[in-house]
Tab-separated table of C-alpha atoms in Angstrom:
chain	number	residue	atom	x	y	z
A	198	MET	CA	5.741	17.253	-26.526
A	199	LYS	CA	8.474	15.069	-24.469
A	200	VAL	CA	8.151	14.652	-20.730
A	201	LYS	CA	10.383	13.089	-18.160
A	202	ALA	CA	9.537	9.450	-16.640
A	203	ILE	CA	11.701	6.667	-14.853
A	204	ILE	CA	11.935	3.879	-17.358
A	205	SER	CA	12.220	0.220	-16.355
A	206	GLU	CA	13.414	-1.972	-19.243
A	207	ARG	CA	14.697	-5.159	-17.404
A	208	TYR	CA	14.264	-6.908	-14.007
A	209	GLY	CA	16.471	-6.250	-11.488
A	210	SER	CA	17.834	-3.803	-8.889
A	211	PRO	CA	17.096	-0.096	-8.772
A	212	ASP	CA	20.123	0.483	-10.695
A	213	THR	CA	18.224	-0.794	-13.842
A	214	LEU	CA	15.979	2.297	-13.698
A	215	LYS	CA	16.758	5.487	-15.913
A	216	LEU	CA	15.285	8.759	-16.363
A	217	SER	CA	14.354	9.245	-19.718
A	218	GLU	CA	11.956	11.186	-22.066
A	219	VAL	CA	8.848	9.717	-23.305
A	220	ALA	CA	5.874	11.219	-25.384
A	221	THR	CA	3.080	12.823	-23.561
A	222	PRO	CA	0.236	10.110	-23.443
A	223	THR	CA	-2.957	10.953	-24.852
A	224	PRO	CA	-6.437	10.114	-22.886
A	225	LYS	CA	-8.763	7.685	-24.477
A	226	GLN	CA	-12.635	7.859	-24.075
A	227	ASN	CA	-12.983	7.037	-20.626
A	228	GLN	CA	-9.297	8.354	-19.466
A	229	VAL	CA	-7.960	11.349	-17.783
A	230	LEU	CA	-4.638	12.971	-18.516
A	231	VAL	CA	-3.076	14.067	-15.141
A	232	ARG	CA	-0.023	16.270	-14.678
A	233	VAL	CA	1.614	14.210	-11.848
A	234	HIS	CA	2.697	16.381	-8.872
A	235	ALA	CA	3.849	13.566	-6.550
A	236	SER	CA	3.632	9.724	-6.360
A	237	SER	CA	4.941	7.378	-3.638
A	238	ILE	CA	6.771	3.815	-3.445
A	239	ASN	CA	4.835	0.636	-2.263
A	240	PHE	CA	5.541	-3.271	-2.204
A	241	GLY	CA	3.834	-3.757	-5.546
A	242	ASN	CA	6.235	-1.399	-7.005
A	243	LEU	CA	9.154	-3.482	-5.735
A	244	VAL	CA	7.605	-6.446	-7.074
A	245	LEU	CA	7.295	-4.982	-10.742
A	246	LEU	CA	11.279	-3.890	-10.377
A	247	THR	CA	12.392	-7.291	-9.244
A	248	GLY	CA	10.077	-9.626	-10.865
A	249	LYS	CA	10.041	-11.539	-7.881
A	250	PRO	CA	8.228	-13.435	-6.662
A	251	LEU	CA	8.516	-15.232	-9.980
A	252	PRO	CA	4.905	-15.711	-10.435
A	253	ALA	CA	4.280	-12.318	-10.395
A	254	ARG	CA	5.854	-12.010	-13.843
A	255	LEU	CA	2.506	-14.091	-15.258
A	256	ALA	CA	1.003	-10.229	-14.621
A	257	PHE	CA	3.872	-8.408	-14.992
A	258	GLY	CA	5.862	-9.794	-18.105
A	259	LEU	CA	7.620	-12.963	-18.284
A	260	MET	CA	11.119	-11.698	-19.341
A	261	LYS	CA	10.956	-8.034	-18.965
A	262	PRO	CA	8.546	-5.798	-17.532
A	263	LYS	CA	5.329	-5.444	-19.555
A	264	TYR	CA	4.764	-1.892	-18.064
A	265	PRO	CA	8.066	0.201	-18.458
A	266	ILE	CA	7.200	3.186	-16.432
A	267	PRO	CA	6.725	1.990	-12.756
A	268	GLY	CA	4.844	3.685	-9.975
A	269	GLY	CA	1.110	3.506	-8.810
A	270	ASP	CA	0.170	6.197	-6.477
A	271	ILE	CA	-0.523	9.678	-8.218
A	272	ALA	CA	-1.559	13.054	-6.732
A	273	GLY	CA	-1.885	16.036	-9.347
A	274	ILE	CA	-4.259	17.991	-11.599
A	275	VAL	CA	-6.267	17.099	-14.625
A	276	GLU	CA	-5.002	18.449	-17.692
A	277	ALA	CA	-7.369	16.708	-20.152
A	278	ILE	CA	-10.042	14.054	-20.449
A	279	GLY	CA	-11.526	11.763	-22.742
A	280	GLU	CA	-14.969	12.301	-24.665
A	281	LYS	CA	-16.792	9.847	-22.252
A	282	VAL	CA	-15.347	11.067	-18.971
A	283	THR	CA	-18.157	12.273	-16.724
A	284	GLN	CA	-16.610	12.512	-13.105
A	285	PHE	CA	-13.842	14.998	-13.753
A	286	GLN	CA	-13.306	18.263	-15.558
A	287	VAL	CA	-9.835	20.143	-16.408
A	288	GLY	CA	-8.296	21.562	-13.348
A	289	ASP	CA	-9.646	19.035	-10.955
A	290	LYS	CA	-7.226	18.164	-8.082
A	291	VAL	CA	-7.190	14.339	-7.827
A	292	TYR	CA	-5.477	11.703	-6.442
A	293	GLY	CA	-5.566	7.754	-7.444
A	294	ASP	CA	-4.310	4.403	-8.100
A	295	LEU	CA	-2.694	3.215	-11.264
A	296	SER	CA	-2.190	-0.559	-10.524
A	297	ARG	CA	-5.143	-1.751	-12.725
A	298	SER	CA	-4.401	1.196	-15.175
A	299	GLY	CA	-0.908	0.213	-16.408
A	300	TRP	CA	1.011	1.753	-13.818
A	301	GLY	CA	3.127	4.715	-14.972
A	302	ALA	CA	3.220	7.074	-12.046
A	303	PHE	CA	6.860	8.201	-11.945
A	304	ALA	CA	6.310	10.539	-14.860
A	305	GLU	CA	5.441	14.071	-15.200
A	306	TYR	CA	2.039	13.067	-17.067
A	307	VAL	CA	0.015	9.974	-16.838
A	308	VAL	CA	-3.252	8.760	-18.402
A	309	VAL	CA	-5.659	6.707	-16.125
A	310	ASP	CA	-9.063	5.348	-16.335
A	311	GLU	CA	-11.521	7.769	-14.283
A	312	LYS	CA	-12.462	5.012	-12.125
A	313	GLY	CA	-8.750	4.963	-10.615
A	314	LEU	CA	-9.180	8.513	-9.414
A	315	ALA	CA	-11.112	10.517	-6.739
A	316	LEU	CA	-11.037	14.426	-5.718
A	317	LYS	CA	-7.957	14.899	-3.403
A	318	PRO	CA	-8.647	15.261	0.148
A	319	SER	CA	-9.147	19.050	0.430
A	320	ASN	CA	-6.792	19.341	3.480
A	321	LEU	CA	-3.833	17.560	2.057
A	322	SER	CA	-1.017	18.759	0.055
A	323	PHE	CA	-0.087	17.011	-3.182
A	324	THR	CA	2.828	15.485	-1.554
A	325	GLU	CA	0.605	13.870	1.545
A	326	ALA	CA	-2.144	12.991	-1.038
A	327	ALA	CA	0.351	10.807	-3.019
A	328	ALA	CA	1.005	8.788	0.194
A	329	VAL	CA	-2.750	7.584	0.636
A	330	PRO	CA	-4.190	5.448	-2.232
A	331	MET	CA	-2.722	2.061	-2.498
A	332	ALA	CA	-1.263	1.764	1.132
A	333	ALA	CA	-4.697	3.108	2.474
A	334	THR	CA	-7.060	1.057	0.646
A	335	THR	CA	-5.078	-1.969	1.169
A	336	ALA	CA	-5.297	-1.263	4.807
A	337	LEU	CA	-9.161	-0.391	4.473
A	338	GLN	CA	-10.003	-3.553	2.517
A	339	ALA	CA	-8.049	-5.860	4.499
A	340	ILE	CA	-9.541	-4.550	7.922
A	341	ARG	CA	-13.149	-3.872	6.552
A	342	ASP	CA	-13.646	-6.405	4.080
A	343	LYS	CA	-11.462	-9.250	5.069
A	344	GLY	CA	-11.088	-8.991	8.959
A	345	ARG	CA	-14.631	-7.510	9.092
A	346	VAL	CA	-13.529	-5.541	12.176
A	347	SER	CA	-16.323	-4.230	14.448
A	348	ALA	CA	-16.336	-2.206	17.403
A	349	GLY	CA	-14.567	-3.559	20.741
A	350	GLN	CA	-12.578	-5.895	18.969
A	351	GLU	CA	-9.163	-6.880	19.635
A	352	VAL	CA	-6.856	-6.306	16.446
A	353	LEU	CA	-2.744	-6.673	16.299
A	354	ILE	CA	-1.102	-4.762	13.681
A	355	HIS	CA	2.195	-6.585	13.181
A	356	GLY	CA	4.544	-4.031	11.030
A	357	ALA	CA	2.556	-0.932	12.256
A	358	SER	CA	5.194	1.685	11.250
A	359	GLY	CA	5.512	1.114	7.402
A	360	GLY	CA	3.089	2.607	4.944
A	361	VAL	CA	0.165	0.008	5.128
A	362	GLY	CA	0.810	-0.290	8.908
A	363	THR	CA	0.291	3.378	9.972
A	364	PHE	CA	-3.088	3.328	7.881
A	365	ALA	CA	-3.935	-0.030	9.500
A	366	VAL	CA	-3.594	1.233	12.873
A	367	GLN	CA	-6.008	4.756	12.210
A	368	ILE	CA	-8.482	2.622	10.119
A	369	ALA	CA	-8.926	-0.053	13.124
A	370	LYS	CA	-9.289	2.608	15.405
A	371	ALA	CA	-11.740	4.662	13.175
A	372	PHE	CA	-13.736	1.337	13.219
A	373	GLY	CA	-14.011	1.272	16.897
A	374	ALA	CA	-11.165	-1.628	17.765
A	375	GLU	CA	-8.756	-1.947	20.450
A	376	VAL	CA	-5.524	-1.871	18.561
A	377	THR	CA	-2.001	-3.333	19.567
A	378	ALA	CA	0.855	-2.268	17.365
A	379	VAL	CA	4.074	-4.239	16.746
A	380	VAL	CA	6.949	-2.194	16.177
A	381	SER	CA	10.778	-1.809	16.928
A	382	THR	CA	11.859	0.789	19.400
A	383	ARG	CA	12.293	3.787	17.169
A	384	ASN	CA	8.988	3.619	15.979
A	385	ILE	CA	6.970	3.509	19.439
A	386	ASP	CA	5.942	7.180	19.568
A	387	ILE	CA	4.944	7.313	15.877
A	388	VAL	CA	2.247	4.511	16.528
A	389	ARG	CA	1.155	5.827	19.584
A	390	SER	CA	0.534	9.029	17.975
A	391	LEU	CA	-1.582	7.443	15.548
A	392	GLY	CA	-3.702	6.158	18.635
A	393	ALA	CA	-2.635	2.324	19.167
A	394	ASP	CA	-3.982	1.489	22.316
A	395	HIS	CA	-1.113	-0.776	23.174
A	396	VAL	CA	2.571	-0.860	21.586
A	397	ILE	CA	4.757	-3.687	21.700
A	398	ASP	CA	8.499	-3.233	20.954
A	399	TYR	CA	9.604	-6.480	19.366
A	400	LYS	CA	13.296	-5.446	19.949
A	401	ASN	CA	12.738	-5.798	23.801
A	402	GLU	CA	9.703	-8.043	24.352
A	403	ASP	CA	8.299	-11.432	23.080
A	404	PHE	CA	4.709	-10.780	22.616
A	405	PHE	CA	4.277	-14.348	21.181
A	406	ASN	CA	4.544	-15.531	24.945
A	407	HIS	CA	1.916	-13.373	26.250
A	408	ASN	CA	-1.584	-14.952	26.753
A	409	GLN	CA	-3.532	-12.530	24.994
A	410	THR	CA	-5.193	-13.430	21.614
A	411	PHE	CA	-6.856	-11.279	18.950
A	412	ASP	CA	-9.852	-11.075	16.781
A	413	LEU	CA	-7.707	-10.147	13.777
A	414	ILE	CA	-3.929	-10.334	13.247
A	415	PHE	CA	-2.777	-8.068	10.220
A	416	GLY	CA	0.596	-9.175	9.132
A	417	VAL	CA	2.040	-6.329	7.241
A	418	ASN	CA	5.370	-7.894	6.194
A	419	GLY	CA	4.568	-10.590	8.945
A	420	SER	CA	7.619	-12.189	10.022
A	421	GLN	CA	6.313	-15.066	12.135
A	422	SER	CA	5.309	-18.620	11.061
A	423	ILE	CA	1.524	-19.439	10.636
A	424	SER	CA	1.811	-21.869	13.495
A	425	THR	CA	2.850	-18.934	15.545
A	426	TYR	CA	0.044	-16.539	14.575
A	427	LYS	CA	-2.673	-19.486	14.834
A	428	ARG	CA	-1.531	-19.584	18.526
A	429	LYS	CA	-2.404	-15.463	19.052
A	430	LEU	CA	-5.817	-15.941	17.235
A	431	LYS	CA	-9.082	-16.386	18.926
A	432	GLU	CA	-11.367	-19.011	18.113
A	433	ASN	CA	-12.767	-17.545	15.119
A	434	GLY	CA	-10.186	-15.169	14.560
A	435	VAL	CA	-8.652	-14.207	11.226
A	436	PHE	CA	-4.937	-13.580	10.167
A	437	ILE	CA	-4.622	-11.638	6.845
A	438	HIS	CA	-1.077	-11.468	5.277
A	439	VAL	CA	0.207	-8.494	3.203
A	440	GLY	CA	3.537	-8.291	1.787
A	441	GLY	CA	6.700	-9.820	3.289
A	442	THR	CA	9.039	-12.353	1.834
A	443	SER	CA	8.109	-14.940	-0.901
A	444	SER	CA	8.378	-17.826	1.573
A	445	GLN	CA	6.128	-15.866	3.902
A	446	MET	CA	3.581	-15.433	1.369
A	447	TYR	CA	3.697	-19.025	0.215
A	448	GLN	CA	3.120	-20.379	3.689
A	449	THR	CA	-0.071	-18.456	4.093
A	450	ILE	CA	-1.438	-19.347	1.012
A	451	THR	CA	-0.239	-23.223	1.303
A	452	VAL	CA	-0.520	-23.945	5.211
A	453	GLY	CA	-2.744	-21.049	6.065
A	454	THR	CA	-5.382	-22.244	3.344
A	455	LEU	CA	-5.341	-25.783	4.772
A	456	LEU	CA	-5.616	-24.616	8.092
A	457	SER	CA	-8.660	-22.565	7.133
A	458	MET	CA	-10.527	-25.314	5.389
A	459	ILE	CA	-10.080	-27.653	8.649
A	460	GLY	CA	-10.660	-25.205	11.646
A	461	LYS	CA	-12.620	-22.067	12.385
A	462	LYS	CA	-9.619	-19.645	12.254
A	463	LYS	CA	-9.195	-18.006	8.934
A	464	PHE	CA	-5.727	-17.320	7.301
A	465	ILE	CA	-5.863	-15.049	4.256
A	466	PRO	CA	-3.264	-13.816	1.614
A	467	PHE	CA	-4.530	-10.507	0.715
A	468	MET	CA	-3.956	-8.202	-2.496
A	469	GLN	CA	-5.352	-4.876	-2.742
A	470	ARG	CA	-7.507	-3.730	-5.797
A	471	THR	CA	-8.264	-0.306	-7.264
A	472	ASN	CA	-11.348	0.710	-5.789
A	473	GLN	CA	-12.874	4.378	-6.669
A	474	ASN	CA	-15.249	4.199	-3.799
A	475	ASP	CA	-12.649	3.161	-1.457
A	476	LEU	CA	-10.583	6.148	-2.591
A	477	VAL	CA	-13.527	8.445	-1.580
A	478	LEU	CA	-13.947	6.814	1.655
A	479	MET	CA	-10.459	7.587	2.561
A	480	LYS	CA	-11.111	11.240	1.495
A	481	LYS	CA	-13.897	11.343	4.068
A	482	LEU	CA	-11.643	9.956	6.748
A	483	ILE	CA	-8.823	12.191	6.177
A	484	GLU	CA	-10.992	15.306	5.958
A	485	GLU	CA	-12.856	14.270	9.250
A	486	GLY	CA	-9.316	14.081	10.819
A	487	LYS	CA	-9.768	10.273	11.614
A	488	VAL	CA	-6.686	9.441	9.406
A	489	LYS	CA	-3.599	11.247	8.039
A	490	PRO	CA	-0.603	9.827	6.133
A	491	VAL	CA	2.822	9.505	7.948
A	492	ILE	CA	5.536	10.488	5.415
A	493	ASP	CA	9.348	9.184	6.012
A	494	ARG	CA	11.077	11.053	3.278
A	495	SER	CA	10.834	12.728	-0.226
A	496	TYR	CA	13.062	12.179	-3.515
A	497	SER	CA	12.774	13.801	-6.735
A	498	LEU	CA	12.020	12.134	-10.015
A	499	SER	CA	15.603	11.482	-10.913
A	500	GLY	CA	16.181	10.282	-7.310
A	501	VAL	CA	13.806	7.304	-7.654
A	502	PRO	CA	16.534	4.631	-7.981
A	503	LYS	CA	17.730	5.999	-4.588
A	504	ALA	CA	14.271	5.967	-3.270
A	505	PHE	CA	13.844	2.199	-4.007
A	506	GLN	CA	17.509	1.506	-2.293
A	507	TYR	CA	16.037	3.206	0.943
A	508	PHE	CA	12.565	1.478	0.562
A	509	GLU	CA	14.063	-2.188	0.032
A	510	ASN	CA	15.754	-1.905	3.250
A	511	GLY	CA	12.168	-2.190	4.843
A	512	HIS	CA	12.668	0.294	7.817
A	513	SER	CA	10.756	3.381	6.489
A	514	GLN	CA	8.552	5.229	8.852
A	515	GLY	CA	5.361	5.670	6.784
A	516	LYS	CA	5.555	6.358	3.243
A	517	VAL	CA	8.261	7.189	0.715
A	518	ILE	CA	7.384	9.968	-1.758
A	519	ILE	CA	8.784	10.963	-5.096
A	520	THR	CA	8.117	14.421	-5.846
A	521	ILE	CA	7.551	15.387	-9.695
């Protein structure tokens, strides 16, 4: 049976993507076949589309995409299981992260290793659940594992209104931190509604001139120099960089690594990794009402190129969803 999917045959702009038909994938022994109801766009999808920064091609394909069907987040229903699958049954409502399973979420059906899936939060629709996997676990792993945030610590989220940032505000609050969110004017109400204790409008206020320092600065698309972030960290503070431009990433890797070696302040470039236990934990936090996804807008499968064009602008409020 043929099913619809978005195909990426060469690196480039969203215009290179096309809607096509492919054979329905067949699950291997440890894989699950999922009928996809919704997906979403993440920074990693943009890297896979453009092939930039260039070192990413070592993983994604030197001359053209190794994974022709993009997309990492899914929410859907289990249609079939491999003979060694033990955690799921046909009919289960699941959500998951395909970034370590060959991607492929922008399609009507996809196969994924069972360790990349968890049962969908019961209080979310498929559309809402598709906003969670990669963005939420990125925020969770950065704040919990790298930042080691504990109750009472002061946390700054720079870029708090996007997909990762909106989850980061809520997760830091769930861990008991005092959260300061840096956003533009139009996003103030959003981050306040998510529980941010303090909100700084970077359009009208230069918070880097303030005297306050932080235990953790989470730079989601962090736009300041390493030296600037260094001034805003406490003596044993941690700066974690996610996303952003190639130059910002290289600066964290090079200058940040050197500063980490010679001082007490730490500068960490971070990439999320698929973790089933983290998907299960996010399900728990969501069902307890401590975390919720923020959705900006939705596009159909055929509208994926337009969705990427919007996402590339970098001003989405929460997540951009693909309904399938």
